[in-house]
mmCIF file with all atom_site columns, C-alpha atoms in Angstrom:
data_model
loop_
_atom_site.group_PDB
_atom_site.id
_atom_site.type_symbol
_atom_site.label_atom_id
_atom_site.label_alt_id
_atom_site.label_comp_id
_atom_site.label_asym_id
_atom_site.label_entity_id
_atom_site.label_seq_id
_atom_site.pdbx_PDB_ins_code
_atom_site.Cartn_x
_atom_site.Cartn_y
_atom_site.Cartn_z
_atom_site.occupancy
_atom_site.B_iso_or_equiv
_atom_site.pdbx_formal_charge
_atom_site.auth_seq_id
_atom_site.auth_comp_id
_atom_site.auth_asym_id
_atom_site.auth_atom_id
_atom_site.pdbx_PDB_model_num
ATOM 1   C CA . ALA A 1 1   ? -0.070 0.032  0.054   1.00 69.00 ? 1   ALA A CA 1
ATOM 2   C CA . GLN A 1 2   ? 1.007  3.513  -0.605  1.00 79.00 ? 2   GLN A CA 1
ATOM 3   C CA . LYS A 1 3   ? 2.531  5.071  2.505   1.00 91.00 ? 3   LYS A CA 1
ATOM 4   C CA . ILE A 1 4   ? 1.952  8.642  1.393   1.00 95.00 ? 4   ILE A CA 1
ATOM 5   C CA . THR A 1 5   ? -0.830 9.757  -1.088  1.00 96.00 ? 5   THR A CA 1
ATOM 6   C CA . GLN A 1 6   ? -1.085 13.178 -2.697  1.00 96.00 ? 6   GLN A CA 1
ATOM 7   C CA . THR A 1 7   ? -4.280 13.092 -4.921  1.00 96.00 ? 7   THR A CA 1
ATOM 8   C CA . GLN A 1 8   ? -3.750 16.579 -6.454  1.00 96.00 ? 8   GLN A CA 1
ATOM 9   C CA . PRO A 1 9   ? -1.192 16.293 -9.395  1.00 93.00 ? 9   PRO A CA 1
ATOM 10  C CA . GLY A 1 10  ? -1.648 20.077 -10.168 1.00 95.00 ? 10  GLY A CA 1
ATOM 11  C CA . MET A 1 11  ? -3.208 23.027 -8.228  1.00 96.00 ? 11  MET A CA 1
ATOM 12  C CA . PHE A 1 12  ? -3.704 26.631 -9.325  1.00 97.00 ? 12  PHE A CA 1
ATOM 13  C CA . VAL A 1 13  ? -4.152 29.580 -6.885  1.00 97.00 ? 13  VAL A CA 1
ATOM 14  C CA . GLN A 1 14  ? -4.518 33.268 -7.283  1.00 97.00 ? 14  GLN A CA 1
ATOM 15  C CA . GLU A 1 15  ? -1.756 35.402 -5.845  1.00 97.00 ? 15  GLU A CA 1
ATOM 16  C CA . LYS A 1 16  ? -2.463 36.527 -2.222  1.00 97.00 ? 16  LYS A CA 1
ATOM 17  C CA . GLU A 1 17  ? -5.072 33.626 -1.789  1.00 97.00 ? 17  GLU A CA 1
ATOM 18  C CA . ALA A 1 18  ? -4.660 30.541 0.489   1.00 98.00 ? 18  ALA A CA 1
ATOM 19  C CA . VAL A 1 19  ? -4.354 27.177 -0.916  1.00 98.00 ? 19  VAL A CA 1
ATOM 20  C CA . THR A 1 20  ? -4.472 23.667 0.744   1.00 98.00 ? 20  THR A CA 1
ATOM 21  C CA . LEU A 1 21  ? -2.348 20.713 -0.713  1.00 98.00 ? 21  LEU A CA 1
ATOM 22  C CA . ASP A 1 22  ? -3.768 17.455 0.382   1.00 98.00 ? 22  ASP A CA 1
ATOM 23  C CA . CYS A 1 23  ? -1.632 14.549 1.956   1.00 98.00 ? 23  CYS A CA 1
ATOM 24  C CA . THR A 1 24  ? -2.933 11.303 3.526   1.00 97.00 ? 24  THR A CA 1
ATOM 25  C CA . TYR A 1 25  ? -0.689 8.650  4.937   1.00 97.00 ? 25  TYR A CA 1
ATOM 26  C CA . ASP A 1 26  ? -0.776 5.047  5.932   1.00 95.00 ? 26  ASP A CA 1
ATOM 27  C CA . THR A 1 27  ? 1.177  3.574  8.894   1.00 92.00 ? 27  THR A CA 1
ATOM 28  C CA . SER A 1 28  ? 0.588  1.422  11.839  1.00 90.00 ? 28  SER A CA 1
ATOM 29  C CA . ASP A 1 29  ? 3.539  2.750  13.669  1.00 89.00 ? 29  ASP A CA 1
ATOM 30  C CA . PRO A 1 30  ? 2.258  5.029  16.616  1.00 90.00 ? 30  PRO A CA 1
ATOM 31  C CA . SER A 1 31  ? 5.482  7.149  16.267  1.00 88.00 ? 31  SER A CA 1
ATOM 32  C CA . TYR A 1 32  ? 6.038  8.960  13.059  1.00 91.00 ? 32  TYR A CA 1
ATOM 33  C CA . GLY A 1 33  ? 6.822  12.395 11.563  1.00 90.00 ? 33  GLY A CA 1
ATOM 34  C CA . LEU A 1 34  ? 5.291  14.200 8.678   1.00 93.00 ? 34  LEU A CA 1
ATOM 35  C CA . PHE A 1 35  ? 7.125  16.513 6.504   1.00 93.00 ? 35  PHE A CA 1
ATOM 36  C CA . TRP A 1 36  ? 6.450  18.869 3.576   1.00 95.00 ? 36  TRP A CA 1
ATOM 37  C CA . TYR A 1 37  ? 9.189  19.829 1.017   1.00 94.00 ? 37  TYR A CA 1
ATOM 38  C CA . LYS A 1 38  ? 9.057  22.353 -1.814  1.00 96.00 ? 38  LYS A CA 1
ATOM 39  C CA . GLN A 1 39  ? 10.904 21.669 -5.037  1.00 93.00 ? 39  GLN A CA 1
ATOM 40  C CA . PRO A 1 40  ? 11.269 24.709 -7.389  1.00 92.00 ? 40  PRO A CA 1
ATOM 41  C CA . SER A 1 41  ? 12.285 24.181 -10.913 1.00 88.00 ? 41  SER A CA 1
ATOM 42  C CA . SER A 1 42  ? 15.787 24.470 -9.974  1.00 85.00 ? 42  SER A CA 1
ATOM 43  C CA . GLY A 1 43  ? 15.469 20.904 -8.500  1.00 84.00 ? 43  GLY A CA 1
ATOM 44  C CA . GLU A 1 44  ? 16.553 21.462 -4.902  1.00 86.00 ? 44  GLU A CA 1
ATOM 45  C CA . MET A 1 45  ? 14.391 20.054 -2.123  1.00 89.00 ? 45  MET A CA 1
ATOM 46  C CA . ILE A 1 46  ? 13.494 22.614 0.495   1.00 90.00 ? 46  ILE A CA 1
ATOM 47  C CA . PHE A 1 47  ? 12.297 21.598 3.838   1.00 88.00 ? 47  PHE A CA 1
ATOM 48  C CA . LEU A 1 48  ? 9.125  23.643 4.859   1.00 92.00 ? 48  LEU A CA 1
ATOM 49  C CA . ILE A 1 49  ? 7.388  22.132 7.932   1.00 91.00 ? 49  ILE A CA 1
ATOM 50  C CA . TYR A 1 50  ? 7.269  19.254 10.290  1.00 90.00 ? 50  TYR A CA 1
ATOM 51  C CA . GLN A 1 51  ? 4.469  17.644 12.377  1.00 92.00 ? 51  GLN A CA 1
ATOM 52  C CA . GLY A 1 52  ? 5.158  14.834 14.912  1.00 90.00 ? 52  GLY A CA 1
ATOM 53  C CA . SER A 1 53  ? 2.474  12.220 15.574  1.00 91.00 ? 53  SER A CA 1
ATOM 54  C CA . TYR A 1 54  ? 2.339  13.047 19.214  1.00 90.00 ? 54  TYR A CA 1
ATOM 55  C CA . ASP A 1 55  ? 2.231  16.824 18.675  1.00 88.00 ? 55  ASP A CA 1
ATOM 56  C CA . GLN A 1 56  ? -0.976 18.274 20.101  1.00 87.00 ? 56  GLN A CA 1
ATOM 57  C CA . GLN A 1 57  ? -1.005 21.455 18.054  1.00 91.00 ? 57  GLN A CA 1
ATOM 58  C CA . ASN A 1 58  ? -0.892 22.018 14.305  1.00 94.00 ? 58  ASN A CA 1
ATOM 59  C CA . ALA A 1 59  ? 2.621  23.022 13.145  1.00 92.00 ? 59  ALA A CA 1
ATOM 60  C CA . THR A 1 60  ? 2.977  26.566 11.596  1.00 93.00 ? 60  THR A CA 1
ATOM 61  C CA . GLU A 1 61  ? 6.029  28.085 10.080  1.00 91.00 ? 61  GLU A CA 1
ATOM 62  C CA . GLY A 1 62  ? 5.346  31.640 8.721   1.00 94.00 ? 62  GLY A CA 1
ATOM 63  C CA . ARG A 1 63  ? 2.791  31.404 5.850   1.00 97.00 ? 63  ARG A CA 1
ATOM 64  C CA . TYR A 1 64  ? 2.932  27.555 5.943   1.00 96.00 ? 64  TYR A CA 1
ATOM 65  C CA . SER A 1 65  ? 0.624  25.547 8.454   1.00 96.00 ? 65  SER A CA 1
ATOM 66  C CA . LEU A 1 66  ? -0.090 21.938 8.590   1.00 96.00 ? 66  LEU A CA 1
ATOM 67  C CA . ASN A 1 67  ? -3.598 20.784 9.099   1.00 96.00 ? 67  ASN A CA 1
ATOM 68  C CA . PHE A 1 68  ? -3.013 17.498 11.005  1.00 96.00 ? 68  PHE A CA 1
ATOM 69  C CA . GLN A 1 69  ? -5.989 15.252 11.490  1.00 96.00 ? 69  GLN A CA 1
ATOM 70  C CA . LYS A 1 70  ? -4.648 12.139 13.099  1.00 94.00 ? 70  LYS A CA 1
ATOM 71  C CA . ALA A 1 71  ? -7.692 10.099 13.062  1.00 94.00 ? 71  ALA A CA 1
ATOM 72  C CA . ARG A 1 72  ? -8.267 10.607 9.349   1.00 96.00 ? 72  ARG A CA 1
ATOM 73  C CA . LYS A 1 73  ? -4.515 10.296 8.721   1.00 96.00 ? 73  LYS A CA 1
ATOM 74  C CA . SER A 1 74  ? -4.196 13.408 6.815   1.00 97.00 ? 74  SER A CA 1
ATOM 75  C CA . ALA A 1 75  ? -1.571 16.147 6.859   1.00 97.00 ? 75  ALA A CA 1
ATOM 76  C CA . ASN A 1 76  ? -2.630 18.886 4.618   1.00 98.00 ? 76  ASN A CA 1
ATOM 77  C CA . LEU A 1 77  ? -0.363 21.799 3.800   1.00 98.00 ? 77  LEU A CA 1
ATOM 78  C CA . VAL A 1 78  ? -2.020 25.246 3.984   1.00 98.00 ? 78  VAL A CA 1
ATOM 79  C CA . ILE A 1 79  ? -0.129 28.040 2.316   1.00 98.00 ? 79  ILE A CA 1
ATOM 80  C CA . SER A 1 80  ? -1.654 31.542 3.195   1.00 97.00 ? 80  SER A CA 1
ATOM 81  C CA . ALA A 1 81  ? -1.149 34.740 1.080   1.00 97.00 ? 81  ALA A CA 1
ATOM 82  C CA . SER A 1 82  ? 0.220  32.885 -1.947  1.00 97.00 ? 82  SER A CA 1
ATOM 83  C CA . GLN A 1 83  ? 3.195  34.477 -3.685  1.00 97.00 ? 83  GLN A CA 1
ATOM 84  C CA . LEU A 1 84  ? 4.396  34.075 -7.267  1.00 97.00 ? 84  LEU A CA 1
ATOM 85  C CA . GLY A 1 85  ? 7.573  32.409 -5.810  1.00 96.00 ? 85  GLY A CA 1
ATOM 86  C CA . ASP A 1 86  ? 5.400  29.659 -4.252  1.00 97.00 ? 86  ASP A CA 1
ATOM 87  C CA . SER A 1 87  ? 5.020  28.100 -7.684  1.00 97.00 ? 87  SER A CA 1
ATOM 88  C CA . ALA A 1 88  ? 6.671  24.713 -7.397  1.00 97.00 ? 88  ALA A CA 1
ATOM 89  C CA . MET A 1 89  ? 6.314  21.057 -6.802  1.00 96.00 ? 89  MET A CA 1
ATOM 90  C CA . TYR A 1 90  ? 5.416  20.166 -3.135  1.00 97.00 ? 90  TYR A CA 1
ATOM 91  C CA . PHE A 1 91  ? 6.078  16.782 -1.647  1.00 96.00 ? 91  PHE A CA 1
ATOM 92  C CA . CYS A 1 92  ? 4.539  15.201 1.549   1.00 96.00 ? 92  CYS A CA 1
ATOM 93  C CA . ALA A 1 93  ? 6.922  12.721 3.353   1.00 94.00 ? 93  ALA A CA 1
ATOM 94  C CA . MET A 1 94  ? 6.689  10.554 6.213   1.00 92.00 ? 94  MET A CA 1
ATOM 95  C CA . ARG A 1 95  ? 9.240  8.909  8.553   1.00 87.00 ? 95  ARG A CA 1
ATOM 96  C CA . GLU A 1 96  ? 8.205  5.908  10.796  1.00 85.00 ? 96  GLU A CA 1
ATOM 97  C CA . GLU A 1 97  ? 10.193 5.408  13.959  1.00 77.00 ? 97  GLU A CA 1
ATOM 98  C CA . ASN A 1 98  ? 10.296 1.807  13.415  1.00 77.00 ? 98  ASN A CA 1
ATOM 99  C CA . THR A 1 99  ? 12.061 1.977  10.025  1.00 72.00 ? 99  THR A CA 1
ATOM 100 C CA . GLY A 1 100 ? 14.660 4.497  11.418  1.00 63.00 ? 100 GLY A CA 1
ATOM 101 C CA . ASN A 1 101 ? 15.544 7.006  8.958   1.00 64.00 ? 101 ASN A CA 1
ATOM 102 C CA . GLN A 1 102 ? 13.840 6.172  5.850   1.00 72.00 ? 102 GLN A CA 1
ATOM 103 C CA . PHE A 1 103 ? 11.581 8.732  4.341   1.00 82.00 ? 103 PHE A CA 1
ATOM 104 C CA . TYR A 1 104 ? 8.588  7.950  2.284   1.00 89.00 ? 104 TYR A CA 1
ATOM 105 C CA . PHE A 1 105 ? 7.471  10.454 -0.339  1.00 92.00 ? 105 PHE A CA 1
ATOM 106 C CA . GLY A 1 106 ? 4.207  11.149 -2.058  1.00 94.00 ? 106 GLY A CA 1
ATOM 107 C CA . THR A 1 107 ? 3.977  11.756 -5.822  1.00 93.00 ? 107 THR A CA 1
ATOM 108 C CA . GLY A 1 108 ? 3.903  15.516 -5.459  1.00 95.00 ? 108 GLY A CA 1
ATOM 109 C CA . THR A 1 109 ? 1.606  18.462 -6.238  1.00 96.00 ? 109 THR A CA 1
ATOM 110 C CA . SER A 1 110 ? 2.487  21.043 -8.830  1.00 96.00 ? 110 SER A CA 1
ATOM 111 C CA . LEU A 1 111 ? 1.321  24.390 -7.567  1.00 98.00 ? 111 LEU A CA 1
ATOM 112 C CA . THR A 1 112 ? 1.047  27.347 -9.886  1.00 97.00 ? 112 THR A CA 1
ATOM 113 C CA . VAL A 1 113 ? 0.502  30.860 -8.388  1.00 98.00 ? 113 VAL A CA 1
ATOM 114 C CA . ILE A 1 114 ? -1.407 33.055 -10.843 1.00 97.00 ? 114 ILE A CA 1
ATOM 115 C CA . PRO A 1 115 ? -0.770 36.795 -10.826 1.00 95.00 ? 115 PRO A CA 1
ATOM 116 C CA . SER B 2 1   ? 20.503 22.420 9.590   1.00 70.00 ? 1   SER B CA 1
ATOM 117 C CA . ALA B 2 2   ? 23.185 21.223 7.121   1.00 77.00 ? 2   ALA B CA 1
ATOM 118 C CA . VAL B 2 3   ? 24.409 22.590 3.912   1.00 88.00 ? 3   VAL B CA 1
ATOM 119 C CA . ILE B 2 4   ? 24.865 19.913 1.228   1.00 93.00 ? 4   ILE B CA 1
ATOM 120 C CA . SER B 2 5   ? 26.594 20.315 -2.103  1.00 95.00 ? 5   SER B CA 1
ATOM 121 C CA . GLN B 2 6   ? 26.691 18.043 -5.063  1.00 96.00 ? 6   GLN B CA 1
ATOM 122 C CA . LYS B 2 7   ? 29.033 17.858 -8.123  1.00 96.00 ? 7   LYS B CA 1
ATOM 123 C CA . PRO B 2 8   ? 28.367 17.981 -10.867 1.00 96.00 ? 8   PRO B CA 1
ATOM 124 C CA . SER B 2 9   ? 25.055 19.951 -10.975 1.00 94.00 ? 9   SER B CA 1
ATOM 125 C CA . ARG B 2 10  ? 24.286 18.523 -14.377 1.00 95.00 ? 10  ARG B CA 1
ATOM 126 C CA . ASP B 2 11  ? 25.835 16.474 -17.114 1.00 97.00 ? 11  ASP B CA 1
ATOM 127 C CA . ILE B 2 12  ? 25.029 15.070 -20.470 1.00 97.00 ? 12  ILE B CA 1
ATOM 128 C CA . CYS B 2 13  ? 26.531 11.575 -20.968 1.00 96.00 ? 13  CYS B CA 1
ATOM 129 C CA . GLN B 2 14  ? 26.783 9.072  -23.708 1.00 96.00 ? 14  GLN B CA 1
ATOM 130 C CA . ARG B 2 15  ? 25.289 5.594  -23.400 1.00 97.00 ? 15  ARG B CA 1
ATOM 131 C CA . GLY B 2 16  ? 27.443 3.020  -22.013 1.00 97.00 ? 16  GLY B CA 1
ATOM 132 C CA . THR B 2 17  ? 29.668 5.430  -19.776 1.00 97.00 ? 17  THR B CA 1
ATOM 133 C CA . SER B 2 18  ? 29.736 5.997  -16.168 1.00 97.00 ? 18  SER B CA 1
ATOM 134 C CA . LEU B 2 19  ? 29.276 9.138  -14.015 1.00 97.00 ? 19  LEU B CA 1
ATOM 135 C CA . THR B 2 20  ? 30.393 9.692  -10.424 1.00 98.00 ? 20  THR B CA 1
ATOM 136 C CA . ILE B 2 21  ? 28.362 12.202 -8.467  1.00 98.00 ? 21  ILE B CA 1
ATOM 137 C CA . GLN B 2 22  ? 30.080 13.662 -5.238  1.00 98.00 ? 22  GLN B CA 1
ATOM 138 C CA . CYS B 2 23  ? 28.064 14.799 -2.242  1.00 97.00 ? 23  CYS B CA 1
ATOM 139 C CA . GLN B 2 24  ? 29.693 16.940 0.501   1.00 97.00 ? 24  GLN B CA 1
ATOM 140 C CA . VAL B 2 25  ? 28.030 17.782 3.835   1.00 95.00 ? 25  VAL B CA 1
ATOM 141 C CA . ASP B 2 26  ? 29.345 20.632 5.967   1.00 93.00 ? 26  ASP B CA 1
ATOM 142 C CA . SER B 2 27  ? 28.964 18.604 9.152   1.00 90.00 ? 27  SER B CA 1
ATOM 143 C CA . GLN B 2 28  ? 29.639 15.058 10.217  1.00 90.00 ? 28  GLN B CA 1
ATOM 144 C CA . VAL B 2 29  ? 26.494 12.799 9.660   1.00 88.00 ? 29  VAL B CA 1
ATOM 145 C CA . THR B 2 30  ? 26.076 9.206  10.367  1.00 85.00 ? 30  THR B CA 1
ATOM 146 C CA . MET B 2 31  ? 23.361 8.518  7.560   1.00 85.00 ? 31  MET B CA 1
ATOM 147 C CA . MET B 2 32  ? 23.565 9.580  4.068   1.00 91.00 ? 32  MET B CA 1
ATOM 148 C CA . PHE B 2 33  ? 21.040 8.685  1.297   1.00 92.00 ? 33  PHE B CA 1
ATOM 149 C CA . TRP B 2 34  ? 20.881 8.644  -2.482  1.00 95.00 ? 34  TRP B CA 1
ATOM 150 C CA . TYR B 2 35  ? 17.638 9.239  -4.165  1.00 94.00 ? 35  TYR B CA 1
ATOM 151 C CA . ARG B 2 36  ? 16.562 9.234  -7.808  1.00 95.00 ? 36  ARG B CA 1
ATOM 152 C CA . GLN B 2 37  ? 13.883 11.453 -9.361  1.00 92.00 ? 37  GLN B CA 1
ATOM 153 C CA . GLN B 2 38  ? 12.784 10.529 -12.840 1.00 90.00 ? 38  GLN B CA 1
ATOM 154 C CA . PRO B 2 39  ? 10.995 13.297 -14.838 1.00 84.00 ? 39  PRO B CA 1
ATOM 155 C CA . GLY B 2 40  ? 7.738  14.255 -13.365 1.00 80.00 ? 40  GLY B CA 1
ATOM 156 C CA . GLN B 2 41  ? 8.068  11.669 -10.593 1.00 85.00 ? 41  GLN B CA 1
ATOM 157 C CA . SER B 2 42  ? 8.463  11.598 -6.838  1.00 87.00 ? 42  SER B CA 1
ATOM 158 C CA . LEU B 2 43  ? 11.750 10.534 -5.073  1.00 90.00 ? 43  LEU B CA 1
ATOM 159 C CA . THR B 2 44  ? 12.780 7.021  -5.005  1.00 91.00 ? 44  THR B CA 1
ATOM 160 C CA . LEU B 2 45  ? 15.404 5.868  -2.523  1.00 90.00 ? 45  LEU B CA 1
ATOM 161 C CA . ILE B 2 46  ? 18.408 4.069  -4.230  1.00 94.00 ? 46  ILE B CA 1
ATOM 162 C CA . ALA B 2 47  ? 20.488 3.339  -1.069  1.00 93.00 ? 47  ALA B CA 1
ATOM 163 C CA . THR B 2 48  ? 21.457 4.240  2.386   1.00 91.00 ? 48  THR B CA 1
ATOM 164 C CA . ALA B 2 49  ? 25.154 4.982  2.866   1.00 91.00 ? 49  ALA B CA 1
ATOM 165 C CA . ASN B 2 50  ? 26.730 4.525  6.242   1.00 84.00 ? 50  ASN B CA 1
ATOM 166 C CA . GLN B 2 51  ? 30.169 5.279  6.933   1.00 82.00 ? 51  GLN B CA 1
ATOM 167 C CA . GLY B 2 52  ? 32.350 2.173  7.551   1.00 80.00 ? 52  GLY B CA 1
ATOM 168 C CA . SER B 2 53  ? 29.981 -0.292 6.208   1.00 82.00 ? 53  SER B CA 1
ATOM 169 C CA . GLU B 2 54  ? 28.459 -1.410 2.868   1.00 86.00 ? 54  GLU B CA 1
ATOM 170 C CA . ALA B 2 55  ? 25.692 0.657  1.433   1.00 91.00 ? 55  ALA B CA 1
ATOM 171 C CA . THR B 2 56  ? 22.034 -0.784 1.828   1.00 90.00 ? 56  THR B CA 1
ATOM 172 C CA . TYR B 2 57  ? 20.300 -0.895 -1.595  1.00 93.00 ? 57  TYR B CA 1
ATOM 173 C CA . GLU B 2 58  ? 16.508 -0.769 -1.907  1.00 89.00 ? 58  GLU B CA 1
ATOM 174 C CA . SER B 2 59  ? 14.626 -3.289 -4.178  1.00 88.00 ? 59  SER B CA 1
ATOM 175 C CA . GLY B 2 60  ? 15.465 -2.593 -7.834  1.00 92.00 ? 60  GLY B CA 1
ATOM 176 C CA . PHE B 2 61  ? 18.634 -1.151 -7.309  1.00 94.00 ? 61  PHE B CA 1
ATOM 177 C CA . VAL B 2 62  ? 22.020 -3.071 -7.360  1.00 95.00 ? 62  VAL B CA 1
ATOM 178 C CA . ILE B 2 63  ? 25.633 -2.378 -6.280  1.00 95.00 ? 63  ILE B CA 1
ATOM 179 C CA . ASP B 2 64  ? 26.936 -3.099 -9.761  1.00 96.00 ? 64  ASP B CA 1
ATOM 180 C CA . LYS B 2 65  ? 24.842 -0.475 -11.390 1.00 97.00 ? 65  LYS B CA 1
ATOM 181 C CA . PHE B 2 66  ? 25.053 2.128  -8.614  1.00 97.00 ? 66  PHE B CA 1
ATOM 182 C CA . PRO B 2 67  ? 28.186 1.663  -6.573  1.00 96.00 ? 67  PRO B CA 1
ATOM 183 C CA . ILE B 2 68  ? 28.475 3.992  -3.577  1.00 96.00 ? 68  ILE B CA 1
ATOM 184 C CA . SER B 2 69  ? 31.368 5.102  -1.495  1.00 94.00 ? 69  SER B CA 1
ATOM 185 C CA . ARG B 2 70  ? 31.324 6.611  1.997   1.00 94.00 ? 70  ARG B CA 1
ATOM 186 C CA . PRO B 2 71  ? 34.912 7.277  2.998   1.00 92.00 ? 71  PRO B CA 1
ATOM 187 C CA . ASN B 2 72  ? 34.068 9.415  5.829   1.00 92.00 ? 72  ASN B CA 1
ATOM 188 C CA . LEU B 2 73  ? 31.276 11.138 7.802   1.00 92.00 ? 73  LEU B CA 1
ATOM 189 C CA . THR B 2 74  ? 31.033 14.202 5.467   1.00 94.00 ? 74  THR B CA 1
ATOM 190 C CA . PHE B 2 75  ? 31.339 12.843 1.974   1.00 95.00 ? 75  PHE B CA 1
ATOM 191 C CA . SER B 2 76  ? 29.791 10.181 -0.328  1.00 96.00 ? 76  SER B CA 1
ATOM 192 C CA . THR B 2 77  ? 29.835 9.263  -4.007  1.00 97.00 ? 77  THR B CA 1
ATOM 193 C CA . LEU B 2 78  ? 27.337 7.501  -6.262  1.00 97.00 ? 78  LEU B CA 1
ATOM 194 C CA . THR B 2 79  ? 28.315 6.255  -9.525  1.00 97.00 ? 79  THR B CA 1
ATOM 195 C CA . VAL B 2 80  ? 25.762 5.428  -12.235 1.00 98.00 ? 80  VAL B CA 1
ATOM 196 C CA . SER B 2 81  ? 27.467 2.738  -14.392 1.00 97.00 ? 81  SER B CA 1
ATOM 197 C CA . ASN B 2 82  ? 26.933 1.715  -17.883 1.00 97.00 ? 82  ASN B CA 1
ATOM 198 C CA . MET B 2 83  ? 24.300 4.330  -18.460 1.00 97.00 ? 83  MET B CA 1
ATOM 199 C CA . SER B 2 84  ? 21.350 4.069  -20.630 1.00 96.00 ? 84  SER B CA 1
ATOM 200 C CA . PRO B 2 85  ? 18.678 6.726  -21.416 1.00 95.00 ? 85  PRO B CA 1
ATOM 201 C CA . GLU B 2 86  ? 16.452 5.298  -18.767 1.00 95.00 ? 86  GLU B CA 1
ATOM 202 C CA . ASP B 2 87  ? 19.000 6.519  -16.251 1.00 96.00 ? 87  ASP B CA 1
ATOM 203 C CA . SER B 2 88  ? 18.291 10.159 -17.050 1.00 96.00 ? 88  SER B CA 1
ATOM 204 C CA . SER B 2 89  ? 16.999 11.583 -13.754 1.00 95.00 ? 89  SER B CA 1
ATOM 205 C CA . ILE B 2 90  ? 17.789 14.001 -11.066 1.00 94.00 ? 90  ILE B CA 1
ATOM 206 C CA . TYR B 2 91  ? 20.093 12.390 -8.499  1.00 96.00 ? 91  TYR B CA 1
ATOM 207 C CA . LEU B 2 92  ? 19.637 13.789 -5.092  1.00 95.00 ? 92  LEU B CA 1
ATOM 208 C CA . CYS B 2 93  ? 21.879 13.215 -1.961  1.00 95.00 ? 93  CYS B CA 1
ATOM 209 C CA . SER B 2 94  ? 20.556 13.790 1.525   1.00 93.00 ? 94  SER B CA 1
ATOM 210 C CA . ALA B 2 95  ? 21.677 13.489 4.966   1.00 90.00 ? 95  ALA B CA 1
ATOM 211 C CA . SER B 2 96  ? 19.939 12.708 8.194   1.00 81.00 ? 96  SER B CA 1
ATOM 212 C CA . ILE B 2 97  ? 20.511 15.136 11.105  1.00 77.00 ? 97  ILE B CA 1
ATOM 213 C CA . THR B 2 98  ? 18.712 15.270 14.344  1.00 71.00 ? 98  THR B CA 1
ATOM 214 C CA . GLY B 2 99  ? 17.037 18.522 14.795  1.00 64.00 ? 99  GLY B CA 1
ATOM 215 C CA . LEU B 2 100 ? 13.961 20.050 16.300  1.00 59.00 ? 100 LEU B CA 1
ATOM 216 C CA . ALA B 2 101 ? 11.916 17.659 14.122  1.00 57.00 ? 101 ALA B CA 1
ATOM 217 C CA . GLY B 2 102 ? 13.761 14.547 15.248  1.00 61.00 ? 102 GLY B CA 1
ATOM 218 C CA . ASN B 2 103 ? 15.710 13.078 12.346  1.00 63.00 ? 103 ASN B CA 1
ATOM 219 C CA . GLU B 2 104 ? 15.402 15.551 9.697   1.00 75.00 ? 104 GLU B CA 1
ATOM 220 C CA . GLN B 2 105 ? 16.626 15.070 6.090   1.00 80.00 ? 105 GLN B CA 1
ATOM 221 C CA . PHE B 2 106 ? 18.315 17.758 4.253   1.00 87.00 ? 106 PHE B CA 1
ATOM 222 C CA . PHE B 2 107 ? 18.915 17.568 0.551   1.00 91.00 ? 107 PHE B CA 1
ATOM 223 C CA . GLY B 2 108 ? 21.645 18.621 -1.770  1.00 92.00 ? 108 GLY B CA 1
ATOM 224 C CA . PRO B 2 109 ? 20.646 20.676 -4.937  1.00 91.00 ? 109 PRO B CA 1
ATOM 225 C CA . GLY B 2 110 ? 20.603 17.587 -7.076  1.00 93.00 ? 110 GLY B CA 1
ATOM 226 C CA . THR B 2 111 ? 22.432 16.369 -10.243 1.00 95.00 ? 111 THR B CA 1
ATOM 227 C CA . ARG B 2 112 ? 20.443 16.514 -13.489 1.00 94.00 ? 112 ARG B CA 1
ATOM 228 C CA . LEU B 2 113 ? 21.703 13.580 -15.710 1.00 96.00 ? 113 LEU B CA 1
ATOM 229 C CA . THR B 2 114 ? 20.975 13.318 -19.342 1.00 96.00 ? 114 THR B CA 1
ATOM 230 C CA . VAL B 2 115 ? 21.956 10.159 -21.096 1.00 96.00 ? 115 VAL B CA 1
ATOM 231 C CA . LEU B 2 116 ? 21.974 10.210 -24.807 1.00 95.00 ? 116 LEU B CA 1
#
């Protein structure tokens, strides 16, 4: 089974609007971490935000916030006040405690910010 | 955090040749990883490279095709051997570092490989 599922291959958002990128995950490990990465056209992977499975509050980092719904196994990324520079691929990833340091990546969502 | 550099940043190679990609981390790390990202796809883990031991390869990847070296705690190389056009991908090096988010993974800028 897929560990990480991103169902939106492509998304468009108007500049200055908010956008939600979906991510669901599958694990039986009670301890895990969820990550979002941004990959611009240059190819580098940029770490954005992290949510631990035991964290009580949703993670926030500037304009990025993670809508963590543990019972539904979802970890959606919310980008507020979108900027043109936010246009990129976005990958959701998970690390399970039991498998050590291996990361599982989703297939990604291509976000385009429209001026 | 960590700063990771890769060389070369891109290359165009002929079928049947080999290319060695270098990855340098600005701090000592125990675990380094090599990923492949084929055009329009997600990242696929090739192997985990631990210093002082043989690399651990994921299903579908073998040492003869992707030999890896890890001579010290800040450096690793990945060789793509006997290349074919199907090897055209971005190859990403990453390092696992314990930070606020537990074991975080930081990535190098990637190497864009085109095989003709």
